mmCIF file of C-alpha atoms in Angstrom:
data_model
loop_
_atom_site.group_PDB
_atom_site.id
_atom_site.type_symbol
_atom_site.label_atom_id
_atom_site.label_comp_id
_atom_site.label_asym_id
_atom_site.label_seq_id
_atom_site.Cartn_x
_atom_site.Cartn_y
_atom_site.Cartn_z
ATOM 1 C CA MET A 1 108.668 182.763 114.546
ATOM 2 C CA LEU A 2 111.487 182.710 117.639
ATOM 3 C CA ALA A 3 112.049 178.503 116.998
ATOM 4 C CA ILE A 4 112.694 179.709 113.012
ATOM 5 C CA ARG A 5 115.100 182.772 114.316
ATOM 6 C CA ARG A 6 117.404 180.386 116.843
ATOM 7 C CA PHE A 7 117.305 177.927 113.768
ATOM 8 C CA LEU A 8 118.757 180.348 111.123
ATOM 9 C CA PRO A 9 122.543 181.025 110.807
ATOM 10 C CA SER A 10 123.862 183.164 113.973
ATOM 11 C CA GLY A 11 125.618 185.447 111.146
ATOM 12 C CA ARG A 12 121.955 186.904 109.728
ATOM 13 C CA ASN A 13 121.505 188.934 112.724
ATOM 14 C CA ALA A 14 120.585 191.717 110.589
ATOM 15 C CA VAL A 15 117.942 190.179 108.726
ATOM 16 C CA ALA A 16 116.567 188.813 111.425
ATOM 17 C CA LEU A 17 116.261 192.362 113.620
ATOM 18 C CA GLY A 18 114.703 193.856 110.460
ATOM 19 C CA CYS A 19 111.925 191.030 109.832
ATOM 20 C CA GLY A 20 111.837 191.512 114.116
ATOM 21 C CA PHE A 21 110.996 195.676 113.447
ATOM 22 C CA LEU A 22 108.219 194.574 110.934
ATOM 23 C CA LEU A 23 106.135 191.900 113.116
ATOM 24 C CA ALA A 24 106.634 194.640 115.705
ATOM 25 C CA PHE A 25 104.815 197.572 113.015
ATOM 26 C CA LEU A 26 102.349 194.831 112.603
ATOM 27 C CA LEU A 27 101.473 194.457 115.836
ATOM 28 C CA TRP A 28 101.441 198.107 116.817
ATOM 29 C CA TRP A 29 98.858 198.980 113.372
ATOM 30 C CA TRP A 30 96.906 195.989 114.387
ATOM 31 C CA THR A 31 96.549 197.508 118.333
ATOM 32 C CA SER A 32 95.617 200.938 117.034
ATOM 33 C CA HIS A 33 93.052 200.061 114.708
ATOM 34 C CA THR A 34 91.259 197.425 115.503
ATOM 35 C CA ARG A 35 90.901 198.840 119.503
ATOM 36 C CA PRO A 36 86.568 198.008 120.589
ATOM 37 C CA ALA A 37 84.933 200.950 120.393
ATOM 38 C CA SER A 38 82.554 202.060 123.641
ATOM 39 C CA THR A 39 79.123 201.370 121.597
ATOM 40 C CA PRO A 40 80.445 198.008 119.708
ATOM 41 C CA GLN A 41 77.842 196.878 117.239
ATOM 42 C CA ALA A 42 77.423 193.586 114.863
ATOM 43 C CA PHE A 43 78.142 193.370 111.476
ATOM 44 C CA SER A 44 75.221 194.535 109.031
ATOM 45 C CA PRO A 45 74.308 192.211 107.514
ATOM 46 C CA ALA A 46 75.927 189.631 109.391
ATOM 47 C CA SER A 47 75.169 186.444 106.835
ATOM 48 C CA GLU A 48 77.754 187.782 104.603
ATOM 49 C CA LEU A 49 80.090 187.593 107.335
ATOM 50 C CA ASP A 50 79.265 184.061 108.418
ATOM 51 C CA ARG A 51 79.212 183.189 104.486
ATOM 52 C CA VAL A 52 83.158 184.361 104.151
ATOM 53 C CA VAL A 53 84.317 182.615 107.494
ATOM 54 C CA TYR A 54 82.269 179.025 106.314
ATOM 55 C CA ALA A 55 84.132 179.527 103.212
ATOM 56 C CA ILE A 56 87.556 179.897 104.759
ATOM 57 C CA THR A 57 87.516 177.662 107.401
ATOM 58 C CA ASN A 58 86.134 175.115 104.110
ATOM 59 C CA ALA A 59 89.013 175.852 101.714
ATOM 60 C CA ARG A 60 92.205 173.380 101.198
ATOM 61 C CA SER A 61 94.625 175.702 99.255
ATOM 62 C CA TRP A 62 95.445 179.434 99.072
ATOM 63 C CA ARG A 63 98.044 181.929 98.065
ATOM 64 C CA VAL A 64 98.029 184.960 100.882
ATOM 65 C CA THR A 65 100.356 188.154 99.240
ATOM 66 C CA THR A 66 101.094 190.916 101.950
ATOM 67 C CA THR A 67 102.349 194.150 100.622
ATOM 68 C CA GLY A 68 103.418 197.141 102.780
ATOM 69 C CA SER A 69 106.422 199.087 103.791
ATOM 70 C CA LEU A 70 108.928 199.133 106.442
ATOM 71 C CA ARG A 71 110.638 202.339 106.943
ATOM 72 C CA GLY A 72 110.073 203.427 103.712
ATOM 73 C CA GLN A 73 111.232 200.082 102.555
ATOM 74 C CA PRO A 74 108.765 198.125 99.848
ATOM 75 C CA PHE A 75 108.332 194.537 101.043
ATOM 76 C CA GLU A 76 105.773 191.764 99.412
ATOM 77 C CA THR A 77 105.340 188.718 101.657
ATOM 78 C CA GLU A 78 104.295 185.641 99.652
ATOM 79 C CA GLN A 79 103.238 182.257 101.298
ATOM 80 C CA ASP A 80 100.954 179.310 99.820
ATOM 81 C CA VAL A 81 99.412 176.808 101.809
ATOM 82 C CA VAL A 82 98.316 173.367 101.082
ATOM 83 C CA CYS A 83 96.168 171.932 103.801
ATOM 84 C CA PRO A 84 97.149 170.425 106.339
ATOM 85 C CA PHE A 85 100.575 170.274 106.914
ATOM 86 C CA ASP A 86 102.497 172.160 103.908
ATOM 87 C CA SER A 87 103.699 175.867 103.260
ATOM 88 C CA HIS A 88 106.051 178.167 101.445
ATOM 89 C CA THR A 89 106.796 181.623 102.530
ATOM 90 C CA VAL A 90 108.751 184.115 100.615
ATOM 91 C CA THR A 91 109.619 187.372 101.921
ATOM 92 C CA ARG A 92 111.795 190.076 99.424
ATOM 93 C CA THR A 93 112.025 193.752 99.581
ATOM 94 C CA ALA A 94 112.223 196.146 96.580
ATOM 95 C CA GLY A 95 114.792 198.529 95.533
ATOM 96 C CA ALA A 96 115.212 202.423 94.311
ATOM 97 C CA GLN A 97 114.905 200.836 91.209
ATOM 98 C CA GLY A 98 111.955 198.350 91.269
ATOM 99 C CA ALA A 99 114.603 194.758 91.580
ATOM 100 C CA SER A 100 113.262 192.763 94.200
ATOM 101 C CA THR A 101 116.216 190.976 96.804
ATOM 102 C CA LEU A 102 115.207 187.679 98.640
ATOM 103 C CA VAL A 103 115.245 188.077 102.262
ATOM 104 C CA GLU A 104 113.881 184.848 103.544
ATOM 105 C CA GLU A 105 111.909 181.512 102.368
ATOM 106 C CA PHE A 106 110.429 178.680 104.322
ATOM 107 C CA ILE A 107 109.045 175.211 103.415
ATOM 108 C CA GLU A 108 107.578 173.487 106.322
ATOM 109 C CA THR A 109 106.445 169.817 105.762
ATOM 110 C CA LYS A 110 104.511 167.688 107.801
ATOM 111 C CA ASP A 111 107.511 166.769 109.725
ATOM 112 C CA THR A 112 110.091 169.224 108.699
ATOM 113 C CA LEU A 113 110.982 173.054 108.745
ATOM 114 C CA TYR A 114 113.858 174.079 106.032
ATOM 115 C CA ALA A 115 114.977 177.762 105.885
ATOM 116 C CA ARG A 116 117.324 179.875 104.273
ATOM 117 C CA GLU A 117 118.060 183.788 104.519
ATOM 118 C CA GLY A 118 118.902 185.574 100.887
ATOM 119 C CA GLY A 119 120.893 183.388 98.549
ATOM 120 C CA GLN A 120 122.433 181.182 100.997
ATOM 121 C CA PRO A 121 121.660 177.144 101.354
ATOM 122 C CA TRP A 122 118.935 175.752 102.592
ATOM 123 C CA HIS A 123 119.532 174.786 106.414
ATOM 124 C CA PHE A 124 116.408 171.881 108.191
ATOM 125 C CA GLN A 125 115.145 170.715 110.977
ATOM 126 C CA PRO A 126 112.845 168.381 112.274
ATOM 127 C CA LYS A 127 109.060 169.904 113.630
ATOM 128 C CA VAL A 128 106.044 168.816 115.247
ATOM 129 C CA SER A 129 103.780 168.586 112.656
ATOM 130 C CA MET A 130 100.725 171.810 112.561
ATOM 131 C CA ASP A 131 97.422 171.746 110.838
ATOM 132 C CA ASN A 132 98.164 174.793 108.797
ATOM 133 C CA CYS A 133 93.911 175.261 108.042
ATOM 134 C CA ARG A 134 92.949 175.363 111.177
ATOM 135 C CA THR A 135 92.882 179.085 111.445
ATOM 136 C CA GLY A 136 93.128 179.555 107.751
ATOM 137 C CA PRO A 137 95.172 182.183 105.864
ATOM 138 C CA THR A 138 96.829 185.101 107.743
ATOM 139 C CA ALA A 139 95.623 188.579 107.724
ATOM 140 C CA GLY A 140 99.185 190.261 109.030
ATOM 141 C CA PRO A 141 100.318 189.350 112.076
ATOM 142 C CA ASN A 142 97.054 187.251 113.072
ATOM 143 C CA SER A 143 94.620 185.355 110.863
ATOM 144 C CA LEU A 144 91.842 186.300 108.806
ATOM 145 C CA ILE A 145 88.827 184.561 110.871
ATOM 146 C CA ASP A 146 90.504 186.192 113.566
ATOM 147 C CA THR A 147 90.637 189.745 112.145
ATOM 148 C CA LEU A 148 87.258 189.633 110.812
ATOM 149 C CA ASP A 149 86.139 188.209 114.508
ATOM 150 C CA ARG A 150 87.501 191.621 115.673
ATOM 151 C CA LEU A 151 86.101 193.707 113.612
ATOM 152 C CA ARG A 152 83.079 191.965 113.958
ATOM 153 C CA VAL A 153 82.440 193.679 117.383
ATOM 154 C CA SER A 154 84.258 197.096 116.650
ATOM 155 C CA THR A 155 82.861 198.004 113.386
ATOM 156 C CA LYS A 156 79.796 198.077 110.497
ATOM 157 C CA LEU A 157 79.768 196.138 107.099
ATOM 158 C CA ARG A 158 78.489 197.943 104.430
ATOM 159 C CA LYS A 159 77.601 196.855 100.750
ATOM 160 C CA GLY A 160 79.781 197.930 97.683
ATOM 161 C CA GLU A 161 80.268 198.293 94.344
ATOM 162 C CA LEU A 162 80.953 194.916 92.484
ATOM 163 C CA LEU A 163 84.855 194.856 90.740
ATOM 164 C CA GLN A 164 85.773 193.035 87.350
ATOM 165 C CA PHE A 165 89.516 191.773 86.665
ATOM 166 C CA ASP A 166 90.757 189.726 84.442
ATOM 167 C CA GLY A 167 89.975 186.064 85.575
ATOM 168 C CA GLY A 168 87.092 186.994 87.728
ATOM 169 C CA GLY A 169 85.619 189.677 90.244
ATOM 170 C CA CYS A 170 84.587 190.625 93.653
ATOM 171 C CA ARG A 171 81.876 192.323 95.549
ATOM 172 C CA THR A 172 83.597 194.979 97.942
ATOM 173 C CA TRP A 173 82.145 195.456 101.258
ATOM 174 C CA ASP A 174 83.038 198.091 103.660
ATOM 175 C CA PHE A 175 84.236 198.347 107.424
ATOM 176 C CA PHE A 176 82.744 201.753 108.899
ATOM 177 C CA GLY A 177 83.748 202.688 113.135
ATOM 178 C CA THR A 178 80.850 202.655 115.252
ATOM 179 C CA GLY A 179 80.477 205.476 117.895
ATOM 180 C CA SER A 180 82.837 208.647 117.234
ATOM 181 C CA ALA A 181 85.178 206.664 115.113
ATOM 182 C CA ASN A 182 82.685 206.215 112.389
ATOM 183 C CA GLY A 183 84.926 206.839 109.434
ATOM 184 C CA SER A 184 85.510 204.409 106.930
ATOM 185 C CA LEU A 185 88.550 201.721 107.906
ATOM 186 C CA GLY A 186 88.944 199.497 105.150
ATOM 187 C CA SER A 187 87.599 196.612 103.344
ATOM 188 C CA ILE A 188 87.492 193.528 101.749
ATOM 189 C CA CYS A 189 86.509 192.458 98.540
ATOM 190 C CA VAL A 190 84.520 188.971 98.442
ATOM 191 C CA ASP A 191 83.221 186.850 95.497
ATOM 192 C CA ASP A 192 79.947 186.680 95.171
ATOM 193 C CA ALA A 193 79.517 183.039 94.239
ATOM 194 C CA THR A 194 81.806 181.250 96.643
ATOM 195 C CA HIS A 195 81.944 183.975 99.162
ATOM 196 C CA LEU A 196 85.809 183.794 99.256
ATOM 197 C CA PRO A 197 87.962 186.865 99.851
ATOM 198 C CA TYR A 198 90.152 188.436 97.184
ATOM 199 C CA GLU A 199 91.803 191.244 99.023
ATOM 200 C CA LEU A 200 91.588 192.997 102.510
ATOM 201 C CA ARG A 201 92.589 196.685 102.954
ATOM 202 C CA LEU A 202 92.888 197.700 106.709
ATOM 203 C CA GLY A 203 95.024 201.145 106.552
ATOM 204 C CA SER A 204 98.118 200.525 105.207
ATOM 205 C CA LEU A 205 97.856 196.867 105.538
ATOM 206 C CA ARG A 206 96.861 195.222 102.048
ATOM 207 C CA VAL A 207 96.753 191.429 102.071
ATOM 208 C CA ARG A 208 95.398 189.780 98.704
ATOM 209 C CA TYR A 209 94.327 186.045 98.370
ATOM 210 C CA SER A 210 94.384 183.936 95.377
ATOM 211 C CA ARG A 211 94.280 180.493 94.105
ATOM 212 C CA TRP A 212 91.699 179.203 96.557
ATOM 213 C CA ASN A 213 91.147 175.715 96.476
ATOM 214 C CA GLN A 214 93.416 174.988 93.477
ATOM 215 C CA PRO A 215 95.743 171.578 93.149
ATOM 216 C CA ALA A 216 98.930 172.384 94.233
ATOM 217 C CA ALA A 217 102.105 170.693 95.660
ATOM 218 C CA ILE A 218 105.224 172.203 97.919
ATOM 219 C CA LEU A 219 108.080 170.062 98.022
ATOM 220 C CA PRO A 220 110.996 170.192 100.122
ATOM 221 C CA PRO A 221 114.099 171.908 98.559
ATOM 222 C CA ASP A 222 117.251 170.131 97.433
ATOM 223 C CA THR A 223 119.454 170.311 100.456
ATOM 224 C CA ARG A 224 122.315 168.227 99.069
#
């Protein structure tokens, strides 16, 4: 991310600073809400977590939508990934009247990074190829797989209700702390058939997952 910030125009420091606050906020939330308890226990049942992780590691495309609030201003970051190299990330904020404002946008291909802030022109530079599917989709400042691995040693998992919505449904699994911190910490909603996640909730962090394994193409922008 630092390399990306250096790559963006130097006159856009206000947006870069705001995004820095966002990353700092997410990191603070993560460290304060997922610290292992003094008497860690494994998930129950562990087999469901294994199925979710297996399904994630074998996925070839997805969309991640992260929503939250930074200093009272709502934001939404949407990222589409097509394995192994292509991704498209857009961050928007919402004003008082509900109108959204483009903050920044990134497109990554096998060998090029494209970036812009707001409605400014695109800038691009070569980059080293990275397998976007190696760690799966994101969950706030970390990957979803890393997040589940950390929760494995600090929470218990309890099977919840089956939710139905337009286009499908998912099973809720609730995270509960162990030891003295035995309250509900959040939940993950998982498709009973594919074991792919639909939504993750942890404190104020809300992440939605969609378009799993759907055919998609991410094209470079017009930089002329």
